[in-house]
Amino acid sequence: MPSVSRRELLLGSAGAVSAFAAGGLAAKGFAATDSAEHILRLSNQDHSILPGTLTRDMMSFLPDAPPPVLRMRQGQKVAIDVINDLDEPTVVHWHGLRIPNRMDGVPYLTQYPIETGQSFRYEFTPPDAGTFWYHPHCNTLEQIARGLTGIMVVEEPEDIGFDQDLPLNIRDFRLGGDGQFIAFSKPRNAARGGTLGTVSTVNWQKEPVYELQAGSLVRLRLAVTDLTRVGTYELEGGEARVIAIDSHPLPKPLPAKDLVLSPGQRADIALKVPDQDGETVKLFLRRANGDRLLATFSAAGQSVRRDLKELKPLPPNPVPEPDLANAEVIDFVFGWSPEGDAPQASICGSLGYTFWSINRVAWPGDKPGPFDPLATMKLGKSYVLRLRNESPNAHPIHLHGVSFKLLRSNKRTLPPLVTDTALLLKDETMEVALVADNPGDWAFHCHVIEHQKTGLAGFLRIET
């Protein structure tokens, strides 16, 4: 283990200090063993995204391309060995999981970066069922842009009644016509809505076709692992209902249309596959300049004639209900950065610009610190977070380690959803509520990665 200076220990993070003290960082040369349920080896590879071309220098969590779907069960402990064969440091964050702080995968805040040739074992017990995803939190823009996003499925203890479960990793790549990467970010775009990708994919494929048993019930798990795109998604054809958003069941299923998802968000959809062989259902990204077909689901074989009414309701996850009558209100303002701020160099990468801030303070980068939290909350206490967007751009605000409940907005009626990522619209003020039930320092940031990497990030502390 590398030596730890007093400055590095004084991260202002009880969670990080405890992780270091417990020897959470594996030493160089650590050998992953068969006792881990999953082994992820990060490395470069070439892969075909556009027909007839081979995209060079992609990144994946081997042994698979695209990154594998990690399946685990609610309430059961899991071990994941991450081996870094890249030529740069990395960490892995488990987006949406309410797990111990030392396993959250944020450089310096919860662990040291995993250097080239090093390994780290993540161990946790997922308390919630649903659809989650995983990605790096070091050199985040480039590593995600090159492919490092994967889906996690935490299965309910009891079978809900689906015939098939199909995760859909939805994301863009920035490729030129020759199938090679082009610039991942443009400063002008980073200071606005972000730099969009050029090729839309599902599971690293352009417009894939999936054959499904005619008349069957399929659970489609949509995970938007994109760097930037806020999109409206819709299933056309068949009978489909949205049953969960961001891993948590909806109070009542909704039609699978006009579904707005921002980077980091997920949606579970119950699909009744058409009964007629060859009949199709199509997943579209609705756009003002023309809809984009993402995937096609084709009915195959003789119908098994299932009915959506046969499915059991998804059980609620054990997220504590906030005590709104006694909740403390904390204000956050998201906007452009004050003049004069400059990013700090970091082994986890910097875009070289500072455009954004939270409460007029720009995150200086993934450094050892020490840094002050944006707010300190007491373990077990209820809070209302008042989120105000003073910019003309949307921001999907993600909080690590804790789930929160949508309360109200000055611009729209919010459903009573539990989530970990809330889309904050232009000039919107939104209130969300939570119970501070997970101790540690928790990253709090916009999931448009260019915004995060140019200042719109920080952390909240939950202390005993």
Coordinates of N, CA and C in Angstrom, one line a residue, residues 183-288:
A183 N -13.1 13.9 -31.1 CA -13.0 14.6 -29.8 C -14.2 14.3 -28.9
F184 N -13.9 13.9 -27.7 CA -15.0 13.5 -26.7 C -15.7 14.8 -26.2
S185 N -15.0 15.9 -26.2 CA -15.6 17.1 -25.6 C -15.2 18.3 -26.3
K186 N -16.1 19.3 -26.4 CA -15.8 20.6 -27.0 C -16.1 21.6 -25.9
P187 N -15.1 22.5 -25.6 CA -15.3 23.5 -24.5 C -16.6 24.3 -24.6
R188 N -17.0 24.7 -25.8 CA -18.2 25.5 -26.0 C -19.4 24.7 -25.6
N189 N -19.4 23.4 -25.9 CA -20.5 22.5 -25.5 C -20.5 22.2 -24.0
A190 N -19.3 22.0 -23.5 CA -19.2 21.7 -22.0 C -19.7 22.8 -21.2
A191 N -19.6 24.0 -21.7 CA -20.2 25.2 -20.9 C -21.7 25.4 -21.1
R192 N -22.2 24.5 -21.9 CA -23.7 24.5 -22.2 C -24.3 23.2 -21.8
G193 N -24.9 22.5 -22.8 CA -25.6 21.3 -22.5 C -24.8 20.0 -22.5
G194 N -23.5 20.2 -23.1 CA -22.7 19.0 -23.2 C -22.5 18.6 -24.6
T195 N -21.5 17.8 -24.9 CA -21.2 17.3 -26.3 C -21.8 16.0 -26.5
L196 N -22.8 16.0 -27.5 CA -23.5 14.8 -27.8 C -22.7 13.8 -28.6
G197 N -23.0 12.5 -28.5 CA -22.4 11.5 -29.3 C -23.0 11.5 -30.7
T198 N -22.3 10.8 -31.6 CA -22.7 10.7 -33.0 C -23.4 9.4 -33.4
V199 N -23.2 8.3 -32.6 CA -23.7 7.0 -33.0 C -24.4 6.5 -31.8
S200 N -25.7 6.3 -31.9 CA -26.5 5.7 -30.8 C -26.5 4.2 -30.8
T201 N -26.3 3.6 -29.6 CA -26.2 2.1 -29.6 C -27.0 1.6 -28.4
V202 N -27.3 0.3 -28.6 CA -27.9 -0.5 -27.5 C -27.0 -1.7 -27.3
N203 N -26.4 -1.9 -26.2 CA -25.5 -3.0 -25.9 C -24.4 -3.0 -27.0
W204 N -23.8 -1.8 -27.3 CA -22.7 -1.6 -28.2 C -23.1 -2.0 -29.7
Q205 N -24.4 -2.1 -30.0 CA -24.8 -2.3 -31.3 C -25.7 -1.2 -31.9
K206 N -25.6 -0.9 -33.1 CA -26.4 0.0 -33.8 C -27.7 -0.6 -34.3
E207 N -28.8 -0.2 -33.8 CA -30.1 -0.8 -34.2 C -30.2 -2.3 -34.1
P208 N -29.9 -2.9 -33.0 CA -29.9 -4.4 -32.9 C -31.4 -4.9 -32.9
V209 N -31.5 -6.1 -33.4 CA -32.8 -6.8 -33.4 C -32.7 -8.0 -32.4
Y210 N -33.7 -8.1 -31.5 CA -33.8 -9.1 -30.6 C -35.0 -10.0 -30.8
E211 N -34.8 -11.3 -31.0 CA -35.9 -12.2 -31.2 C -36.4 -12.7 -29.8
L212 N -37.7 -12.5 -29.6 CA -38.3 -12.8 -28.3 C -39.5 -13.8 -28.6
Q213 N -39.7 -14.7 -27.6 CA -40.8 -15.7 -27.7 C -42.1 -14.9 -27.9
A214 N -42.8 -15.3 -29.0 CA -44.1 -14.6 -29.2 C -45.1 -14.8 -28.0
G215 N -45.8 -13.7 -27.6 CA -46.7 -13.8 -26.6 C -46.1 -13.9 -25.2
S216 N -44.8 -13.8 -25.0 CA -44.2 -13.9 -23.7 C -44.1 -12.5 -23.0
L217 N -43.7 -12.6 -21.7 CA -43.6 -11.4 -20.9 C -42.1 -11.2 -20.7
V218 N -41.6 -10.0 -21.1 CA -40.2 -9.7 -21.0 C -40.0 -8.4 -20.2
R219 N -39.0 -8.5 -19.3 CA -38.6 -7.3 -18.6 C -37.4 -6.6 -19.3
L220 N -37.7 -5.5 -19.9 CA -36.7 -4.7 -20.5 C -36.1 -3.7 -19.4
R221 N -34.8 -3.8 -19.3 CA -34.1 -2.9 -18.3 C -33.3 -1.9 -19.1
L222 N -33.9 -0.7 -19.2 CA -33.2 0.4 -19.9 C -32.3 1.1 -18.9
A223 N -31.1 1.2 -19.3 CA -30.1 2.0 -18.5 C -29.4 3.0 -19.4
V224 N -29.6 4.3 -19.2 CA -29.0 5.3 -20.0 C -27.6 5.6 -19.4
T225 N -26.6 5.0 -20.0 CA -25.2 5.2 -19.4 C -24.4 6.2 -20.3
D226 N -25.1 7.1 -20.9 CA -24.5 8.1 -21.8 C -23.8 9.2 -21.0
L227 N -22.9 9.8 -21.6 CA -22.2 11.0 -21.0 C -23.0 12.2 -20.9
T228 N -24.0 12.4 -21.8 CA -24.6 13.7 -22.0 C -26.1 13.7 -22.3
R229 N -26.6 12.8 -23.1 CA -27.9 12.9 -23.7 C -29.0 12.8 -22.7
V230 N -29.9 13.8 -22.7 CA -31.2 13.7 -22.1 C -32.2 13.4 -23.2
G231 N -32.9 12.3 -23.1 CA -33.8 11.9 -24.2 C -35.1 11.4 -23.8
T232 N -36.0 11.4 -24.8 CA -37.4 10.9 -24.6 C -37.5 9.6 -25.3
Y233 N -37.9 8.5 -24.6 CA -37.9 7.2 -25.1 C -39.3 6.7 -25.2
E234 N -39.6 5.8 -26.2 CA -40.9 5.3 -26.4 C -40.9 3.9 -27.1
L235 N -41.7 3.0 -26.6 CA -41.9 1.7 -27.3 C -43.1 1.8 -28.2
E236 N -42.9 1.4 -29.4 CA -44.0 1.5 -30.4 C -44.4 0.1 -30.8
G237 N -45.7 -0.3 -30.6 CA -46.1 -1.6 -30.9 C -46.1 -2.4 -29.7
G238 N -46.9 -3.5 -29.7 CA -47.0 -4.3 -28.5 C -47.7 -3.7 -27.3
E239 N -47.7 -4.3 -26.2 CA -48.3 -3.8 -25.0 C -47.2 -3.7 -23.9
A240 N -46.9 -2.5 -23.4 CA -45.8 -2.3 -22.5 C -46.2 -1.3 -21.4
R241 N -45.6 -1.5 -20.2 CA -45.9 -0.6 -19.1 C -44.5 -0.4 -18.4
V242 N -44.3 0.9 -18.0 CA -43.1 1.2 -17.1 C -43.5 0.8 -15.7
I243 N -42.7 0.0 -15.1 CA -43.0 -0.5 -13.7 C -42.0 0.0 -12.7
A244 N -40.9 0.5 -13.1 CA -39.9 1.0 -12.1 C -39.0 2.1 -12.8
I245 N -38.6 3.1 -12.0 CA -37.7 4.1 -12.4 C -36.6 4.2 -11.4
D246 N -35.4 4.2 -12.0 CA -34.2 4.3 -11.1 C -34.2 3.2 -10.0
S247 N -34.6 2.0 -10.3 CA -34.5 0.8 -9.5 C -35.7 0.7 -8.5
H248 N -36.5 1.7 -8.4 CA -37.6 1.7 -7.5 C -39.0 1.6 -8.2
P249 N -39.9 0.7 -7.7 CA -41.2 0.5 -8.3 C -42.0 1.7 -8.3
L250 N -42.8 1.9 -9.4 CA -43.7 3.0 -9.5 C -45.0 2.6 -8.7
P251 N -45.6 3.6 -8.1 CA -46.9 3.3 -7.4 C -47.9 2.7 -8.3
K252 N -47.9 3.1 -9.6 CA -48.8 2.5 -10.6 C -48.1 2.5 -11.9
P253 N -48.2 1.3 -12.6 CA -47.5 1.3 -14.0 C -48.0 2.3 -14.9
L254 N -47.1 2.8 -15.8 CA -47.4 3.8 -16.7 C -47.1 3.4 -18.2
P255 N -47.8 3.9 -19.2 CA -47.5 3.6 -20.5 C -46.1 3.9 -20.9
A256 N -45.5 3.1 -21.8 CA -44.1 3.2 -22.1 C -43.9 4.2 -23.3
K257 N -44.3 5.4 -23.0 CA -44.2 6.5 -24.0 C -43.9 7.8 -23.3
D258 N -43.3 8.8 -24.0 CA -42.9 10.0 -23.4 C -42.1 9.8 -22.1
L259 N -41.2 8.9 -22.2 CA -40.4 8.5 -21.0 C -39.1 9.3 -21.1
V260 N -38.9 10.3 -20.2 CA -37.7 11.2 -20.2 C -36.7 10.6 -19.3
L261 N -35.5 10.2 -19.8 CA -34.4 9.7 -19.0 C -33.1 10.5 -19.3
S262 N -32.4 10.8 -18.3 CA -31.2 11.6 -18.4 C -30.0 10.6 -18.1
P263 N -28.8 11.1 -18.3 CA -27.6 10.2 -18.0 C -27.7 9.7 -16.6
G264 N -27.5 8.4 -16.4 CA -27.5 7.8 -15.1 C -28.8 7.2 -14.7
Q265 N -29.9 7.5 -15.4 CA -31.2 7.0 -15.0 C -31.6 5.7 -15.7
R266 N -32.5 5.0 -15.1 CA -32.9 3.7 -15.6 C -34.4 3.5 -15.6
A267 N -35.0 2.6 -16.4 CA -36.4 2.4 -16.4 C -36.6 0.9 -16.7
D268 N -37.5 0.2 -15.9 CA -37.8 -1.1 -16.1 C -39.2 -1.1 -16.8
I269 N -39.3 -1.9 -17.9 CA -40.5 -1.9 -18.7 C -41.0 -3.4 -18.8
A270 N -42.3 -3.6 -18.5 CA -42.9 -4.9 -18.7 C -43.5 -4.9 -20.1
L271 N -43.0 -5.8 -21.0 CA -43.4 -5.9 -22.4 C -44.1 -7.2 -22.6
K272 N -45.4 -7.1 -23.1 CA -46.0 -8.3 -23.7 C -45.7 -8.4 -25.1
V273 N -44.9 -9.4 -25.5 CA -44.5 -9.5 -26.9 C -45.7 -9.9 -27.7
P274 N -45.8 -9.3 -28.9 CA -47.0 -9.6 -29.8 C -47.1 -11.1 -30.0
D275 N -48.3 -11.6 -30.3 CA -48.6 -13.0 -30.4 C -48.2 -13.5 -31.8
Q276 N -48.2 -12.6 -32.8 CA -48.0 -13.1 -34.2 C -46.5 -13.2 -34.5
D277 N -46.1 -14.3 -35.0 CA -44.7 -14.5 -35.4 C -44.2 -13.4 -36.4
G278 N -43.1 -12.8 -36.2 CA -42.6 -11.8 -37.1 C -43.1 -10.4 -36.7
E279 N -44.1 -10.2 -35.9 CA -44.6 -8.9 -35.5 C -43.5 -8.2 -34.6
T280 N -43.4 -6.9 -34.7 CA -42.3 -6.2 -34.0 C -42.7 -5.1 -33.1
V281 N -41.9 -4.9 -32.1 CA -42.0 -3.7 -31.2 C -40.7 -2.9 -31.4
K282 N -40.7 -1.6 -31.5 CA -39.5 -0.8 -31.7 C -39.3 0.2 -30.6
L283 N -38.1 0.3 -30.2 CA -37.7 1.3 -29.2 C -37.1 2.5 -29.9
F284 N -37.7 3.7 -29.7 CA -37.3 4.9 -30.4 C -36.8 5.9 -29.4
L285 N -35.8 6.7 -29.8 CA -35.4 8.0 -29.2 C -36.2 9.1 -29.9
R286 N -37.1 9.7 -29.2 CA -37.9 10.8 -29.9 C -37.0 12.1 -29.9
R287 N -36.9 12.7 -31.1 CA -36.1 13.9 -31.3 C -36.8 14.9 -32.2
A288 N -36.6 16.2 -31.9 CA -37.3 17.2 -32.7 C -36.9 17.2 -34.2

